[in-house]
XYZ file of C-alpha atoms in Angstrom:
219
model
C -27.618 6.432 -53.188
C -30.492 7.368 -55.440
C -29.701 8.095 -59.118
C -29.240 11.742 -60.055
C -31.138 13.536 -62.801
C -30.139 13.044 -66.398
C -28.890 16.636 -66.653
C -26.554 16.220 -63.690
C -25.331 12.890 -65.086
C -24.490 14.475 -68.439
C -22.691 17.354 -66.727
C -20.684 14.934 -64.602
C -19.716 12.855 -67.633
C -18.662 15.963 -69.568
C -16.475 17.133 -66.702
C -14.863 13.736 -66.225
C -14.197 13.302 -69.923
C -12.518 16.722 -70.108
C -10.326 15.908 -67.116
C -9.416 12.559 -68.638
C -8.394 14.155 -71.917
C -5.988 16.447 -70.109
C -4.384 13.497 -68.354
C -3.868 11.665 -71.629
C -1.944 14.536 -73.228
C 1.810 14.167 -73.133
C 1.848 10.822 -71.343
C 4.593 8.254 -71.667
C 4.483 5.445 -74.261
C 1.520 3.117 -73.700
C 3.461 -0.038 -74.699
C 7.138 -0.953 -74.775
C 8.940 -2.745 -77.602
C 8.549 -6.228 -76.105
C 4.802 -5.745 -75.692
C 4.480 -4.469 -79.238
C 6.406 -7.398 -80.700
C 4.444 -9.933 -78.638
C 1.383 -8.904 -80.623
C -1.080 -10.170 -78.046
C -3.716 -7.577 -78.874
C -6.526 -9.534 -77.287
C -4.847 -9.577 -73.883
C -3.902 -5.921 -74.248
C -7.468 -4.996 -75.109
C -8.839 -6.911 -72.134
C -6.400 -5.213 -69.763
C -7.275 -1.798 -71.152
C -10.981 -2.501 -70.800
C -10.551 -3.706 -67.242
C -8.785 -0.416 -66.455
C -11.518 1.659 -68.100
C -9.454 3.089 -70.952
C -11.346 4.722 -73.854
C -11.198 3.508 -77.464
C -8.548 6.157 -78.162
C -6.143 4.022 -76.121
C -5.606 1.975 -79.279
C -4.376 5.126 -81.029
C -1.774 5.531 -78.277
C -0.692 1.919 -78.801
C -0.433 2.536 -82.547
C 1.870 5.496 -81.937
C 3.996 3.553 -79.460
C 4.328 0.459 -81.653
C 4.721 2.470 -84.850
C 8.237 3.304 -83.682
C 9.075 -0.379 -84.219
C 7.172 -0.762 -87.489
C 4.319 -2.644 -85.816
C 0.623 -1.904 -86.283
C -2.138 -2.943 -83.847
C -4.844 -5.487 -84.709
C -8.092 -3.606 -83.957
C -10.575 -6.511 -84.148
C -9.184 -8.741 -81.362
C -8.239 -5.689 -79.325
C -11.720 -4.123 -79.389
C -13.513 -7.414 -78.795
C -11.401 -8.218 -75.755
C -11.652 -4.635 -74.520
C -15.439 -5.018 -74.395
C -14.966 -8.110 -72.236
C -12.685 -6.125 -69.940
C -15.191 -3.284 -69.683
C -17.783 -5.686 -68.301
C -15.447 -6.234 -65.375
C -14.714 -2.519 -65.041
C -18.248 -1.102 -65.198
C -19.334 -2.470 -61.852
C -20.408 -0.826 -58.616
C -17.352 -2.038 -56.653
C -14.888 -1.067 -59.377
C -16.437 2.376 -59.617
C -15.770 3.035 -55.956
C -12.221 1.675 -56.164
C -11.449 3.829 -59.211
C -12.754 6.945 -57.488
C -10.899 6.245 -54.259
C -7.633 5.964 -56.189
C -8.392 9.244 -57.937
C -8.504 7.618 -61.365
C -10.203 9.376 -64.263
C -13.429 8.029 -65.706
C -13.488 8.097 -69.503
C -17.223 7.643 -70.064
C -16.766 4.050 -71.218
C -19.716 2.400 -69.436
C -23.148 1.966 -70.990
C -26.014 4.012 -69.515
C -27.404 0.994 -67.684
C -23.996 0.271 -66.183
C -23.427 3.913 -65.253
C -26.581 3.782 -63.153
C -24.591 1.827 -60.538
C -21.039 2.801 -61.518
C -21.205 6.597 -61.378
C -22.710 7.007 -57.881
C -20.086 4.621 -56.523
C -17.371 6.427 -58.453
C -18.456 9.778 -57.005
C -18.430 8.284 -53.513
C -14.906 7.034 -54.149
C -13.861 10.504 -55.285
C -15.279 11.965 -52.055
C -13.116 9.623 -50.016
C -10.096 10.245 -52.235
C -10.452 14.006 -51.750
C -10.841 13.649 -47.968
C -7.815 11.362 -47.677
C -5.730 13.591 -49.957
C -6.635 16.623 -47.838
C -5.613 14.687 -44.735
C -2.217 13.849 -46.205
C -1.724 17.479 -47.237
C -2.585 18.662 -43.716
C -0.096 16.225 -42.225
C 2.610 17.409 -44.594
C 1.838 21.053 -43.802
C 2.170 20.394 -40.068
C 5.434 18.503 -40.579
C 6.848 21.443 -42.534
C 5.686 23.910 -39.879
C 7.297 21.888 -37.075
C 10.498 21.560 -39.108
C 10.562 25.354 -39.620
C 10.158 25.910 -35.867
C 13.112 23.649 -35.164
C 15.175 25.387 -37.821
C 14.441 28.817 -36.331
C 15.128 27.557 -32.797
C 18.497 26.208 -33.937
C 19.235 29.503 -35.678
C 18.313 31.453 -32.552
C 20.562 29.289 -30.359
C 23.449 29.748 -32.784
C 23.056 33.529 -32.831
C 22.857 33.730 -29.050
C 26.066 31.704 -28.755
C 27.680 33.976 -31.327
C 26.681 37.012 -29.296
C 28.478 35.584 -26.247
C 31.764 35.052 -28.062
C 34.731 37.208 -27.105
C 36.239 39.807 -29.375
C 33.058 41.226 -30.880
C 32.870 44.965 -31.516
C 29.810 46.923 -30.435
C 28.727 47.221 -34.057
C 29.041 43.478 -34.572
C 27.093 42.778 -31.379
C 24.307 45.102 -32.462
C 24.153 43.394 -35.829
C 23.821 40.006 -34.104
C 21.140 41.362 -31.740
C 19.221 42.682 -34.730
C 19.354 39.263 -36.349
C 18.232 37.649 -33.075
C 15.188 39.909 -33.044
C 14.419 38.925 -36.629
C 14.745 35.218 -35.863
C 12.505 35.559 -32.809
C 9.889 37.176 -35.020
C 10.238 34.360 -37.549
C 9.902 31.855 -34.714
C 6.678 33.465 -33.519
C 5.293 33.332 -37.048
C 6.354 29.697 -37.380
C 4.535 28.797 -34.177
C 1.405 30.534 -35.410
C 1.616 28.564 -38.660
C 2.071 25.360 -36.689
C -1.030 26.069 -34.607
C -2.987 26.789 -37.784
C -1.652 23.568 -39.297
C -2.688 21.606 -36.201
C -6.222 22.975 -36.462
C -6.317 22.168 -40.177
C -5.121 18.636 -39.444
C -7.797 18.171 -36.786
C -10.438 19.316 -39.273
C -9.075 17.052 -42.031
C -9.034 14.051 -39.677
C -12.614 14.733 -38.622
C -13.719 15.154 -42.230
C -12.002 11.946 -43.355
C -13.573 10.054 -40.450
C -16.981 11.524 -41.302
C -16.722 10.498 -44.949
C -15.512 7.002 -44.031
C -18.387 6.596 -41.581
C -20.873 7.837 -44.156
C -19.625 5.316 -46.720
C -18.910 2.399 -44.387
C -22.335 0.847 -44.828
C -21.895 0.538 -48.591
C -18.183 0.013 -49.195
C -15.140 -1.564 -47.498
C -13.458 1.580 -46.107
């Protein structure tokens, strides 16, 4: 894929950074007590770099470890994080991160982003297509389940109508409910047909995206 214009690249980075910031708000503790007490800040920094975390990740560690009276060691952490980033800011890792739907925190240098960002965007395309496919499958499953539920309800009401000892008023009430359930069943079948069409489209789209990317990535 050819590189995009500098304006588009800046817009993409701004969007991704904003999305990343939202994900970081209110998260769980970044380190547990054992990790804090181990004090292996070099290894922690390398792991964070390899996962593409921003420099503010150290602030999260400081908050987590502060509960145990432990402060981070910035120098070994940041040095090792830079080593980790060299493994993260690669073409292949960009695609993998996008496919998993991970946020990009703008941590790669401009020269590295030249290869990383196009691959990351391609990964996001595949992630979106596969997520839409899973949603379509779930929607169809729910629609089929609703049909079965309404069919069971209709059978139960029809059996109830055939029971002895019912007054005319009670029978009419049951017939009214049967009409309602039949209407709900028709609606459920319409939803199921719509869900089947949506699933067909999602499968085609996912296949199209995979085919489009297959020459560049292992999909």
